[in-house]
Coordinates of C-alpha atoms in Angstrom, one line a residue:
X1 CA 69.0 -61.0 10.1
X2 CA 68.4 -63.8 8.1
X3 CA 65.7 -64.0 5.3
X4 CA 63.6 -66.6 3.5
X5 CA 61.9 -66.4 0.0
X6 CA 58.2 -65.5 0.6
X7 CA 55.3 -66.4 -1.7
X8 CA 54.3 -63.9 -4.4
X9 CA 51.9 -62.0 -4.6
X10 CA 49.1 -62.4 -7.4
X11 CA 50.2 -60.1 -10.6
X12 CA 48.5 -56.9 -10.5
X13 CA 48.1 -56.7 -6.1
X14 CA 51.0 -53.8 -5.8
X15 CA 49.7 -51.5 -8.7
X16 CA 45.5 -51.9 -7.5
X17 CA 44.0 -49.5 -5.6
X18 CA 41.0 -50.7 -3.3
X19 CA 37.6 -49.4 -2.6
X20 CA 37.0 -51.4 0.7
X21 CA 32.5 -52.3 1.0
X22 CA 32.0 -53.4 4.4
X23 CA 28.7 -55.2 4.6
X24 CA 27.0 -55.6 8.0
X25 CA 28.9 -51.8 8.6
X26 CA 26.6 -51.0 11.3
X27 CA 27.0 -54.4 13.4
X28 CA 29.0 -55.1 16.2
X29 CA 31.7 -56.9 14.7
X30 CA 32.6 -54.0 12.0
X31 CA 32.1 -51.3 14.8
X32 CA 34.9 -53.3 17.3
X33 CA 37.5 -55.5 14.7
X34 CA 36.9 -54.0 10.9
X35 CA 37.2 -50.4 11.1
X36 CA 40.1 -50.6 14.0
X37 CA 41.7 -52.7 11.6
X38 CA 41.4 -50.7 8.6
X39 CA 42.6 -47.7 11.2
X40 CA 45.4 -49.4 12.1
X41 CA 46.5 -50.7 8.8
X42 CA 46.1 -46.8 7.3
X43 CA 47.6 -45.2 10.2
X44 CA 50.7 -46.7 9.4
X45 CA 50.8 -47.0 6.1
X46 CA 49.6 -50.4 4.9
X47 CA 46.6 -49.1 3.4
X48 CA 47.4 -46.2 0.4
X49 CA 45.9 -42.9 1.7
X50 CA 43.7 -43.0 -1.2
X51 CA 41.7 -45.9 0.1
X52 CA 38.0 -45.4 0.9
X53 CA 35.6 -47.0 2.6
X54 CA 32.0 -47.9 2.2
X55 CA 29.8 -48.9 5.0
X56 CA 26.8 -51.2 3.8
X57 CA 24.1 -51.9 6.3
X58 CA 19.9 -51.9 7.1
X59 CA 20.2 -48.9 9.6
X60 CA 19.5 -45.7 8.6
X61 CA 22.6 -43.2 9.6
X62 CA 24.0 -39.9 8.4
X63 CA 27.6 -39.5 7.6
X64 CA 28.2 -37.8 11.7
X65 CA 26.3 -40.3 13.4
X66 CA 28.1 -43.0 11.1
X67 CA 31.7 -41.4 12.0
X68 CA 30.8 -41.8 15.5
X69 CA 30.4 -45.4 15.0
X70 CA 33.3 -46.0 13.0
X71 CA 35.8 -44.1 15.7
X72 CA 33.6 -45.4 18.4
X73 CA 36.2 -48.4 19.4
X74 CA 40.0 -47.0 17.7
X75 CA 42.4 -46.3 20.3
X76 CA 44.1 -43.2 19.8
X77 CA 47.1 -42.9 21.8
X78 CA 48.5 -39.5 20.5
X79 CA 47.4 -36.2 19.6
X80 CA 49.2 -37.2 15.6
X81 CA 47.0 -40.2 15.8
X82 CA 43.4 -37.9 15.9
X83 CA 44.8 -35.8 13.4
X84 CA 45.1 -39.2 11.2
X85 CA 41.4 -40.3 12.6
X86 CA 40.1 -37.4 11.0
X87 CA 41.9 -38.3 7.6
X88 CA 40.6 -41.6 7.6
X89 CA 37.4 -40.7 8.6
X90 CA 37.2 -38.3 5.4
X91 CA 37.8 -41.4 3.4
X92 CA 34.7 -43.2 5.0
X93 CA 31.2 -43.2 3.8
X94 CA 27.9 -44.8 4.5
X95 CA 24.8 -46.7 2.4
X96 CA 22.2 -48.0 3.9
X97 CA 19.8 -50.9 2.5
X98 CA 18.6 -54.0 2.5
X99 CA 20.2 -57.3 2.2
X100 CA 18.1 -59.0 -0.4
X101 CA 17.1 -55.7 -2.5
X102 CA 18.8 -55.5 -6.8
X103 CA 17.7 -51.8 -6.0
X104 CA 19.6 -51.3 -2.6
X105 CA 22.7 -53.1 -4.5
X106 CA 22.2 -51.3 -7.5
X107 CA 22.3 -48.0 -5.5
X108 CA 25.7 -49.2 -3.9
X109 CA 27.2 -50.2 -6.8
X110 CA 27.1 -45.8 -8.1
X111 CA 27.8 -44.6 -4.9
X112 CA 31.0 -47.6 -5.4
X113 CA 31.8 -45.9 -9.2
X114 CA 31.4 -42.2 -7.9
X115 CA 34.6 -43.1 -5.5
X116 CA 36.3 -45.1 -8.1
X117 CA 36.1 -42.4 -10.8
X118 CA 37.9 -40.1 -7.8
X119 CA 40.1 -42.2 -6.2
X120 CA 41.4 -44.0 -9.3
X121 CA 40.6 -47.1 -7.8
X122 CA 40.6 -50.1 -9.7
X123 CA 40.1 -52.9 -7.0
X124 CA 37.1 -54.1 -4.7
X125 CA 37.0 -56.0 -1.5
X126 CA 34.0 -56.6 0.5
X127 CA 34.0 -57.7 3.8
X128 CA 31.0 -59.4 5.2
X129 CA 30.8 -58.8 9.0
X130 CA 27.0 -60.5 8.7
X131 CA 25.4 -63.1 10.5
X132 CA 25.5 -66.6 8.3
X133 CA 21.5 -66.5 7.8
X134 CA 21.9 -63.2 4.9
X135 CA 25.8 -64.9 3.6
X136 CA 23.4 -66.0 0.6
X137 CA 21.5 -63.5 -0.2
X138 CA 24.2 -60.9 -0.1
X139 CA 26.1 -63.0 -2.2
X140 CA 23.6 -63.5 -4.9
X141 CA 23.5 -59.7 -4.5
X142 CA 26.8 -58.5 -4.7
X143 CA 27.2 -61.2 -7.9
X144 CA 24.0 -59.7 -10.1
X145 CA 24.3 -55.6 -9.4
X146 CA 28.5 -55.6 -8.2
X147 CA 31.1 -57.7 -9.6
X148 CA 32.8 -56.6 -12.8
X149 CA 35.5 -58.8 -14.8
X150 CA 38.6 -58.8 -14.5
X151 CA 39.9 -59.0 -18.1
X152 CA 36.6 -56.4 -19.3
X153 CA 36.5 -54.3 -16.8
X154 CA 39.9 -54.3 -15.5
X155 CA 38.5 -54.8 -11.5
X156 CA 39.8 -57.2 -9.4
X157 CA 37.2 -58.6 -6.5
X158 CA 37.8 -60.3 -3.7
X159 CA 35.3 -61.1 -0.8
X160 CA 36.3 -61.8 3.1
X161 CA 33.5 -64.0 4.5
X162 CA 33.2 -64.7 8.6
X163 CA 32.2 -68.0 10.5
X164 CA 30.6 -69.9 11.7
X165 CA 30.8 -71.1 8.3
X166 CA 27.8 -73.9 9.0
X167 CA 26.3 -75.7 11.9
X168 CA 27.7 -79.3 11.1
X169 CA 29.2 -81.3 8.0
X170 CA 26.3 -80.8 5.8
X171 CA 24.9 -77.2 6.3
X172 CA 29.0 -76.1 5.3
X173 CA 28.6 -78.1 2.7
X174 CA 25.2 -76.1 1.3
X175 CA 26.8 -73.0 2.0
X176 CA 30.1 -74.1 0.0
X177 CA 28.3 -75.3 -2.9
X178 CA 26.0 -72.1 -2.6
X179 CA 29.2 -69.6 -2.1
X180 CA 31.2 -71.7 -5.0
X181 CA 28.8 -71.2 -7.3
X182 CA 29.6 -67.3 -6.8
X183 CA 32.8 -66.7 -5.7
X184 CA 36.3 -68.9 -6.6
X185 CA 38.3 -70.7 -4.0
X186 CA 41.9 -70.1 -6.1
X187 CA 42.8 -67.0 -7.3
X188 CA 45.8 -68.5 -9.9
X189 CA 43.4 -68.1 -12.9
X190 CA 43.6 -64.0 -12.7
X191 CA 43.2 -62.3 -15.1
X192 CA 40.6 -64.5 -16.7
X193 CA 37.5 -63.4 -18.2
X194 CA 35.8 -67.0 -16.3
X195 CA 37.5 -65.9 -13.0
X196 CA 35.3 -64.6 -10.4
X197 CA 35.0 -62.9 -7.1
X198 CA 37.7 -64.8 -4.8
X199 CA 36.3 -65.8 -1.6
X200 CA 38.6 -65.6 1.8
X201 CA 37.0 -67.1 4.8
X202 CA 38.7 -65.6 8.3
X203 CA 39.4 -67.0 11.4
X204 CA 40.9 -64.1 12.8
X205 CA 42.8 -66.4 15.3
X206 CA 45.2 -67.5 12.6
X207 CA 45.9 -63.7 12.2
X208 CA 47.4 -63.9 16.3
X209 CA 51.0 -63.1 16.5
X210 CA 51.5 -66.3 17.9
X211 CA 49.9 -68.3 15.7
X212 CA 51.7 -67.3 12.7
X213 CA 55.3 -67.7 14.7
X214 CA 54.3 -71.6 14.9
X215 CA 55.5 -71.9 11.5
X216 CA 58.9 -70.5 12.3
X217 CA 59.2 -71.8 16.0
X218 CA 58.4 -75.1 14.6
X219 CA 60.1 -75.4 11.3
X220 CA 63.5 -72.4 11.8
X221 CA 64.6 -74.2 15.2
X222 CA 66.6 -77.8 14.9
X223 CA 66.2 -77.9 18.9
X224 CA 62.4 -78.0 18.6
X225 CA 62.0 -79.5 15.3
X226 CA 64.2 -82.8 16.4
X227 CA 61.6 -83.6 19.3
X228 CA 57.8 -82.8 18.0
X229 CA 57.0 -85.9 17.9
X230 CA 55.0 -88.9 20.0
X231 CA 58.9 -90.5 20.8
X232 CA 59.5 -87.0 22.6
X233 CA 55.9 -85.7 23.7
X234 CA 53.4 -87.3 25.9
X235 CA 50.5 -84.8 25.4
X236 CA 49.5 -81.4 24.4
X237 CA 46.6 -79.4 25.6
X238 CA 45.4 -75.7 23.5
X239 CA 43.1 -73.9 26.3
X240 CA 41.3 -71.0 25.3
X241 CA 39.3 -68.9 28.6
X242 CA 37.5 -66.1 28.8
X243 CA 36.4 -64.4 31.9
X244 CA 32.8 -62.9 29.8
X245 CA 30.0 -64.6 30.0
X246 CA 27.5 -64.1 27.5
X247 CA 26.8 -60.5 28.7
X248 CA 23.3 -60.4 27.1
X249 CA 24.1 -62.1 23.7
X250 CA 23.1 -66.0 25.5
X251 CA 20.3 -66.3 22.8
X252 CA 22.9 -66.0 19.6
X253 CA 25.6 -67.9 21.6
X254 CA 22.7 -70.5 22.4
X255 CA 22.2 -71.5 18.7
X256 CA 25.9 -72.5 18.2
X257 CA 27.8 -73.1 21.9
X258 CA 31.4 -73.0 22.7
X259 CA 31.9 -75.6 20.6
X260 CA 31.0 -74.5 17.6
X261 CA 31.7 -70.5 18.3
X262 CA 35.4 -71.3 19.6
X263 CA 36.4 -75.3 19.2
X264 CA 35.5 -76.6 15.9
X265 CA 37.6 -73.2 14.6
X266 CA 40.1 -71.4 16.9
X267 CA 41.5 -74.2 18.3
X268 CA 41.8 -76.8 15.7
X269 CA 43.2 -74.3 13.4
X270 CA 46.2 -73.8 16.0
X271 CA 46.0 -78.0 17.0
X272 CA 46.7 -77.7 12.8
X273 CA 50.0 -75.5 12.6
X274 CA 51.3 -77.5 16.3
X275 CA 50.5 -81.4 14.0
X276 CA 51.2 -80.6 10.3
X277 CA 54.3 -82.3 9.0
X278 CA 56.4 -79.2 7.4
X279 CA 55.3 -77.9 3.5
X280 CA 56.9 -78.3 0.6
X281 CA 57.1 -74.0 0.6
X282 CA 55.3 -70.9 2.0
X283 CA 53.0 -70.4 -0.3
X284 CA 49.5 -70.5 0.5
X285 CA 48.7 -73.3 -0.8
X286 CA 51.3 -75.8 0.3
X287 CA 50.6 -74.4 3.6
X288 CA 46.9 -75.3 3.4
X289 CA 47.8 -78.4 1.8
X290 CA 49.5 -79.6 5.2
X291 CA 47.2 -78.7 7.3
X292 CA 44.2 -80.3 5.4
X293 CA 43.8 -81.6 1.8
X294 CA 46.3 -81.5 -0.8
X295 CA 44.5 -81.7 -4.4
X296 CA 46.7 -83.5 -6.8
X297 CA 46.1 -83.5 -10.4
X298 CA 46.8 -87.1 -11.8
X299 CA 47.6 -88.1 -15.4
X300 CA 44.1 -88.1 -16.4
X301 CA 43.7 -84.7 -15.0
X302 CA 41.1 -85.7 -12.6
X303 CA 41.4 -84.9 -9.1
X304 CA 42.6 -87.2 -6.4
X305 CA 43.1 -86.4 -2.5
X306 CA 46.4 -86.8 -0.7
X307 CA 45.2 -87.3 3.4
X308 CA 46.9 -84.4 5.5
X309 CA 46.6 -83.9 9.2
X310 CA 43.3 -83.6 9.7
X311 CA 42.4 -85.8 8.1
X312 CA 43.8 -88.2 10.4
X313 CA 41.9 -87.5 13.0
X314 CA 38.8 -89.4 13.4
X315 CA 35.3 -88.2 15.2
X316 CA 36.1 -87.2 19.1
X317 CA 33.5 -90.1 20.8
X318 CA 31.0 -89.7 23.9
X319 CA 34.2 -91.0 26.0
X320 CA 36.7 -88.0 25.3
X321 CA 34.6 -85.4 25.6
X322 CA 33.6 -82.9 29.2
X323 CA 30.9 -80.0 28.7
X324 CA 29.8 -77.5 31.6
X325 CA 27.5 -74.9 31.8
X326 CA 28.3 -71.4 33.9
X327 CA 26.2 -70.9 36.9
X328 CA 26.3 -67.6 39.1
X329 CA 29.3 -66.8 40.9
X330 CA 29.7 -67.8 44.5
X331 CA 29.3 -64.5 45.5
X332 CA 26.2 -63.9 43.3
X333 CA 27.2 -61.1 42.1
X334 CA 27.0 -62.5 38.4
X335 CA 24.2 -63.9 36.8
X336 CA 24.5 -67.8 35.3
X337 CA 23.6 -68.6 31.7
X338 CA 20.1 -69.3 32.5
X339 CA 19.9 -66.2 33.9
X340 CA 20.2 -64.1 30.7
X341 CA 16.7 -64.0 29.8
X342 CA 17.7 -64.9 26.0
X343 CA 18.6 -67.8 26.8
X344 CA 15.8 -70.9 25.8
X345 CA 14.4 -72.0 29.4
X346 CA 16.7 -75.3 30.0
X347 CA 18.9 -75.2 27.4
X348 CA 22.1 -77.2 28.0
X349 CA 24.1 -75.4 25.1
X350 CA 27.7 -76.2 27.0
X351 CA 29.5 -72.9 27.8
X352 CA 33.0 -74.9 28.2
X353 CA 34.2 -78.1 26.6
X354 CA 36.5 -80.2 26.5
X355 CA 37.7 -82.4 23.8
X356 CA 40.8 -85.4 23.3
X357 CA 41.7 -85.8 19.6
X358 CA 44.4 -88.4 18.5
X359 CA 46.3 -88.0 14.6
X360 CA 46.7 -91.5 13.6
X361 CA 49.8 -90.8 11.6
X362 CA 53.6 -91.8 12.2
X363 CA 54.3 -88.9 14.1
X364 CA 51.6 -88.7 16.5
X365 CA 50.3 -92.1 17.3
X366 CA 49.2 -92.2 20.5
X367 CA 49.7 -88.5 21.7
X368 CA 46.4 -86.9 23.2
X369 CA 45.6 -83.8 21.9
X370 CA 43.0 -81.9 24.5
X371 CA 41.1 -78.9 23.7
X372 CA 39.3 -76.7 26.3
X373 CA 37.7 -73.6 26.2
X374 CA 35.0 -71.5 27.9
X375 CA 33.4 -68.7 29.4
X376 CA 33.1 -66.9 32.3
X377 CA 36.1 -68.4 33.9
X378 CA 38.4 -67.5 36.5
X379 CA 40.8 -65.5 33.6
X380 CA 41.2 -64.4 30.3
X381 CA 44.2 -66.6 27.7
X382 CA 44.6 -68.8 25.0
X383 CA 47.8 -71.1 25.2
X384 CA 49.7 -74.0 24.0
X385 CA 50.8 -76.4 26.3
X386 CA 53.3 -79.0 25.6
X387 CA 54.5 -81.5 28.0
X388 CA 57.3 -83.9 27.2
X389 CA 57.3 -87.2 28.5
X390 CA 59.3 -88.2 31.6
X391 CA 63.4 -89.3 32.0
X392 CA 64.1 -92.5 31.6
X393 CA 66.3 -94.4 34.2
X394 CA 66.6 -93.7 38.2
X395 CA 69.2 -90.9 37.8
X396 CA 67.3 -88.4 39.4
X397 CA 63.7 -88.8 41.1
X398 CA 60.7 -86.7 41.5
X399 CA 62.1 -84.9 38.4
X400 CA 58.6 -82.6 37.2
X401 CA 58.0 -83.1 33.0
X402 CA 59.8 -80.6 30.5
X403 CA 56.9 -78.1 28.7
X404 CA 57.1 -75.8 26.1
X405 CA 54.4 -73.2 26.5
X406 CA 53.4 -70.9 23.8
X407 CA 51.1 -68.0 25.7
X408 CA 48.9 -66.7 22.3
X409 CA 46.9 -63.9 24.4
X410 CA 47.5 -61.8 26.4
X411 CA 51.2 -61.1 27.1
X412 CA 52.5 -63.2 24.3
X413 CA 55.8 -65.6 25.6
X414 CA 57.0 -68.4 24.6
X415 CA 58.3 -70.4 27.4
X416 CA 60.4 -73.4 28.3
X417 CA 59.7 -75.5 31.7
X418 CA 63.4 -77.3 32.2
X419 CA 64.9 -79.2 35.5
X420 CA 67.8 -76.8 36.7
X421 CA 70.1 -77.7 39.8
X422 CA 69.7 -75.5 42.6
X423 CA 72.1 -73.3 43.3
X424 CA 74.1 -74.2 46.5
X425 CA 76.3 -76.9 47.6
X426 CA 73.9 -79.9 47.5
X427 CA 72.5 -81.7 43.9
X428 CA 69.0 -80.7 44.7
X429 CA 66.8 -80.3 41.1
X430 CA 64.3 -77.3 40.8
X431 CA 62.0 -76.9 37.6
X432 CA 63.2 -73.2 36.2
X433 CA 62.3 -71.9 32.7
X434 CA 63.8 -70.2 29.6
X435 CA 61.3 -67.7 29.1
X436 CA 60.9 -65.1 26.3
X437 CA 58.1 -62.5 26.8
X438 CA 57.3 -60.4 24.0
X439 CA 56.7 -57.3 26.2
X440 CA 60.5 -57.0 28.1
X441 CA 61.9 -59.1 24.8
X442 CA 60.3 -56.6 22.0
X443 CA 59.3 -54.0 24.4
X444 CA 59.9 -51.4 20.8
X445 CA 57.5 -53.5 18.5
X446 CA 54.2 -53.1 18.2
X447 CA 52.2 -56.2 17.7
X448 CA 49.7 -56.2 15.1
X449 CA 45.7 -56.9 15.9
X450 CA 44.7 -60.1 14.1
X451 CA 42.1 -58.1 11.6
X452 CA 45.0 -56.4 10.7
X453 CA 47.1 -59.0 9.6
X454 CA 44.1 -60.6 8.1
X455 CA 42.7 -57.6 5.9
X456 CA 46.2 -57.3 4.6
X457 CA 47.1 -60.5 3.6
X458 CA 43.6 -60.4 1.6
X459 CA 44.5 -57.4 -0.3
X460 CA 47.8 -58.7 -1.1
X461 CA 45.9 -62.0 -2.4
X462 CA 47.6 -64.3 0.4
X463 CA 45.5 -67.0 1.0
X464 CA 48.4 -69.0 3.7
X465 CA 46.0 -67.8 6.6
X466 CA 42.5 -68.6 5.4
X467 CA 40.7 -71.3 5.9
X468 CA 40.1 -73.6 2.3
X469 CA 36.9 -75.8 2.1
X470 CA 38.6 -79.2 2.1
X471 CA 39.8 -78.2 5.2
X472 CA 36.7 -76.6 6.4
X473 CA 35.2 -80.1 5.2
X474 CA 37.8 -82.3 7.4
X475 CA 37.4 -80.1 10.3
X476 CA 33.3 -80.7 10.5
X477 CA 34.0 -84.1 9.9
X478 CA 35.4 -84.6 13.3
X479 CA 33.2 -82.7 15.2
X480 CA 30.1 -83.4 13.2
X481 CA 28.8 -86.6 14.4
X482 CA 29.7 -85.3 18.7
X483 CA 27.5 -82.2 18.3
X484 CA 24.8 -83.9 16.7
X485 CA 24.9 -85.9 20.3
X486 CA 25.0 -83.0 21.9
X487 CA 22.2 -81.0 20.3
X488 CA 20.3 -84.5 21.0
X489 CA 20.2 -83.5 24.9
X490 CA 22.8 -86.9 25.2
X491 CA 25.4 -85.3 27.7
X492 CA 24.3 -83.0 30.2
X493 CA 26.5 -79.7 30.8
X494 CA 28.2 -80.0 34.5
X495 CA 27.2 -76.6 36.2
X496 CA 30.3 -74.6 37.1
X497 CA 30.1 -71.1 39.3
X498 CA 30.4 -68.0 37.3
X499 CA 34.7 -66.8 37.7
X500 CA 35.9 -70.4 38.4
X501 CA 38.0 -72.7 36.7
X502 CA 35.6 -74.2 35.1
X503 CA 33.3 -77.2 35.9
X504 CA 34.9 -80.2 38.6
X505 CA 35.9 -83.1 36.8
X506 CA 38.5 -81.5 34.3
X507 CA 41.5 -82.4 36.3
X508 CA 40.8 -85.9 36.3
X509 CA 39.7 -85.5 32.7
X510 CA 43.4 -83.9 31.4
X511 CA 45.0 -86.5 34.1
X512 CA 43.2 -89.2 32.7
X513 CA 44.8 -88.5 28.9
X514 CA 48.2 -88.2 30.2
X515 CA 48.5 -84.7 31.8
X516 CA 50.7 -84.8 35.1
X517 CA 51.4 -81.9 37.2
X518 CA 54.9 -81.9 38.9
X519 CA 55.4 -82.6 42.3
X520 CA 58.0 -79.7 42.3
X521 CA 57.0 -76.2 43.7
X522 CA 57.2 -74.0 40.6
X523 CA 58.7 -70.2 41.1
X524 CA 57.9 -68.2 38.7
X525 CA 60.9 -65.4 37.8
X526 CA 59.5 -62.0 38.7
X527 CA 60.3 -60.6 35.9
X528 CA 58.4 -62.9 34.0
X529 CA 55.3 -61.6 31.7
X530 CA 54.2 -65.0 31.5
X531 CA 54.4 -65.9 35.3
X532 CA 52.8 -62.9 36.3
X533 CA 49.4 -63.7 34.0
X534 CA 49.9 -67.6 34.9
X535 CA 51.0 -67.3 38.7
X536 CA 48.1 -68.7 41.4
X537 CA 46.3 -70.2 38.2
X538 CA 47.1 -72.8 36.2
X539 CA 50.6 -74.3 38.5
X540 CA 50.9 -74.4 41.4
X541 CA 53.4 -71.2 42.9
X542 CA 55.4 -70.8 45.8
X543 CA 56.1 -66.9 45.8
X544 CA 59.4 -65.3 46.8
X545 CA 59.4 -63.2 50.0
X546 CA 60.9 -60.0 49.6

């Protein structure tokens, strides 16, 4: 097995032990990603079995009812796997108070020096699984009654915010200036008595096996890295589906739509890693650097702005764009947006989208990027599809386009769509695939959740996964002025039936940017992870009789 040199950590990570605060403890969010996470990452080992953790949040719970909440959504699998739920649990503890209370913060901050003096631990990471509208408040909180220098008190903090970070350009801009003023976006200056609180904003998408194997698929593979490029690919398309609707929660999804909840974030982050030209290392920070703004310190030590990837990529137009909005199914069993009665009477919030972008640099010029995602659809992935452009010369005819496809979730492959001859006597060409599923390929490893990877890198001060503000700030840029459009009431959501494939129009819209579909029947291997998920969906399938 070969190895590569990987970034260091920040001095002081491997001899810290952390008292973990999660804010917003009683939420959703912590109750179904945070504390799984923080199970998994103790259950085997990544966490020191010293580690506790501190719920933060309004309701009022005792220590059972909050243990129940905590264990409510961790899969246990084996009887040694309670016996370690009940360890962990030990290690878990609850406050309740207000957001915007010095008392209610003060009050955390003993309960937090009671478990340092008994755990020994000299290390703090909050994780804010809040809404955006108290981000602020618990801020300014955690700053005046919680944070403790480095250099005097000998406590390193750092602080793991959630999106949506914003609405548009300039509300993420308030909320950077407001967080900045708080919190630092580098950690290099540790120790340092001016160093604050370091600030890690998640998109737990960039913690997806998958996502993290672009670098290496990319960048460790001459056969791949020779042809990413507009000379060798005609298009790419990232599709994220879900087969939920809003299930209740229309009137939060309604202030921010797909767009916003899944677009702006998910997907451009991965449209990043699939575009960036490769960095200079793997530290965090040339990473970041590639995939948005590289800050370069000239001779008069003021800084100036080298233009990365996204930053080549201007505002998606009226022109590129497709929304739709979910009605009931056809069978009417399930209820349409409209239908959830939190939903604003009329609102034409888009439940799908989607978007072309084009990266006017040398090595995209002219490739479509297209973007789709939505709800209450016909199944449940997120994938990366990218299709080659078509043999040159009269050779062969009806030959169907080579694809790479990277499935991201569920039943993670990485597959290759290639011309093959058929076997036999005659030259007859059939589309066949190289495929690698995780599942029969790995079938011993266990992949990790994303809040797993996530919460880890943070503790060991690993930034190469989070999202910076320059890049934050590129990545509103492009979607900024569309939205406003669309909050305007400017494009009208096509209605689509609740389990579909989403609204009419999108096949002509992906055709229309360069998609083609082969002429080819496609046979899927039965073996195959990947064709079993994809099969009778997104190609068409002719299956094997038995």
């Amino acid at each position: 097995m070969s190895n590569i040199t990987t970034p260091k950590v920040n001095q002081g990570d491997s001899k810290h032990l952390y008292t973990v605060i999660v804010l917003g403890a009683s939420g959703d969010l912590a109750k179904k990603k945070t504390f799984p996470a923080l199970f998994g990452l103790y259950k085997n080992k990544y966490l020191d079995q010293n580690t506790h953790i501190i719920g933060y949040a309004r309701t009022k719970m005792d220590q059972t009812t909050f243990e129940g909440h905590v264990s409510k959504y961790i899969k246990l699998k084996t009887e040694a796997d309670k016996a370690t739920l009940q360890r962990f649990l030990k290690l878990c503890s609850y406050q309740d108070g207000q957001y915007d209370q010095d008392k209610d913060f003060q009050n955390l901050e003993k309960h937090i020096v009671e478990v340092e003096k008994a755990s020994g631990s000299t290390a703090r990471l909050f994780y804010m699984a809040l809404p955006p509208s108290v981000f602020i408040p618990v801020a300014t909180s955690l700053k005046k009654n919680n944070y403790h220098s480095f250099e005097k008190d000998g406590i390193l903090t750092r602080l793991i915010v959630e999106k949506p970070f914003g609405m548009d350009l300039e509300s993420s801009r308030k909320l950077g200036r407001e967080l900045g003023a708080l919190f630092n976006e580098d950690e290099a200056s540790y120790p340092s008595t001016h160093c604050l609180a370091v600030i890690y904003r998640i998109d737990h998408y960039l913690g997806k096996e998958m996502v993290k194997n672009l670098m290496i698929l990319r960048f460790a593979n001459v056969i791949f890295g020779s042809v990413w490029n507009r000379q060798s690919i005609d298009n790419v398309q990232i599709t994220f589906k879900e087969k939920i609707g809003t299930e209740g929660r229309g009137g939060y999804f309604d202030e921010f739509g797909i767009i916003r909840d899944v677009m702006q974030n998910h997907l451009l982050q991965i449209l990043s890693l699939v575009a960036m030209e490769p960095p200079v290392s793997l530290s965090a920070e040339d990473v970041r650097d590639e995939k948005g703004l590289s800050n370069i310190v000239n001779s008069s030590s003021s800084p100036t702005y080298q233009v990365k990837v996204l930053r080549f990529i201007p505002p998606i137009v009226k022109e590129n764009i497709l929304l739709g909005q979910y009605g009931k199914s056809e069978d009417g069993k399930e209820p349409g947006y409209l239908d959830d009665k939190t939903v604003p009477h009329g609102s034409k919030t888009p439940t799908y989208a989607a978007a072309t972008l084009f990266i006017h640099n040398d090595r995209w010029s002219g490739v479509p990027f297209m973007l789709k995602c939505g709800k209450a659809l016909d199944q449940q992935k997120t994938e990366i599809r990218i299709q080659f452009k078509d043999v040159p010369g009269h050779l062969f005819t009806g030959l169907s386009r080579n694809e790479i496809v990277i499935r991201v979730q569920p039943n993670e492959a990485v597959y290759v769509k290639m011309m093959n001859k058929e076997p036999g006597l005659g030259m007859k060409t059939i589309i066949s695939d190289l495929d690698l599923s995780y599942s029969s390929r790995f079938n011993d490893s266990v992949i990790p959740e994303a809040y797993e990877s996530l919460i880890l890198d943070a503790l060991n001060g690993d930034h190469s996964n989070f999202v910076r503000d320059d890049e934050l700030d590129a990545a509103w840029k492009i979607f900024t002025p569309i939205l406003k459009t669309i909050d305007h009431g400017e494009i009208d959501p096509i209605p689509y039936a609740y389990g579909s494939r989403g609204p009419k129009g999108v096949g002509e819209f992906v055709a229309k940017h360069g998609y083609t579909r082969g002429e080819q029947a496609y046979v899927w291997p039965l073996h195959s992870e990947a064709g079993q998920d994809a099969a009778g969906k997104d190609q068409r399938v002719e299956k094997k009789s038995n």
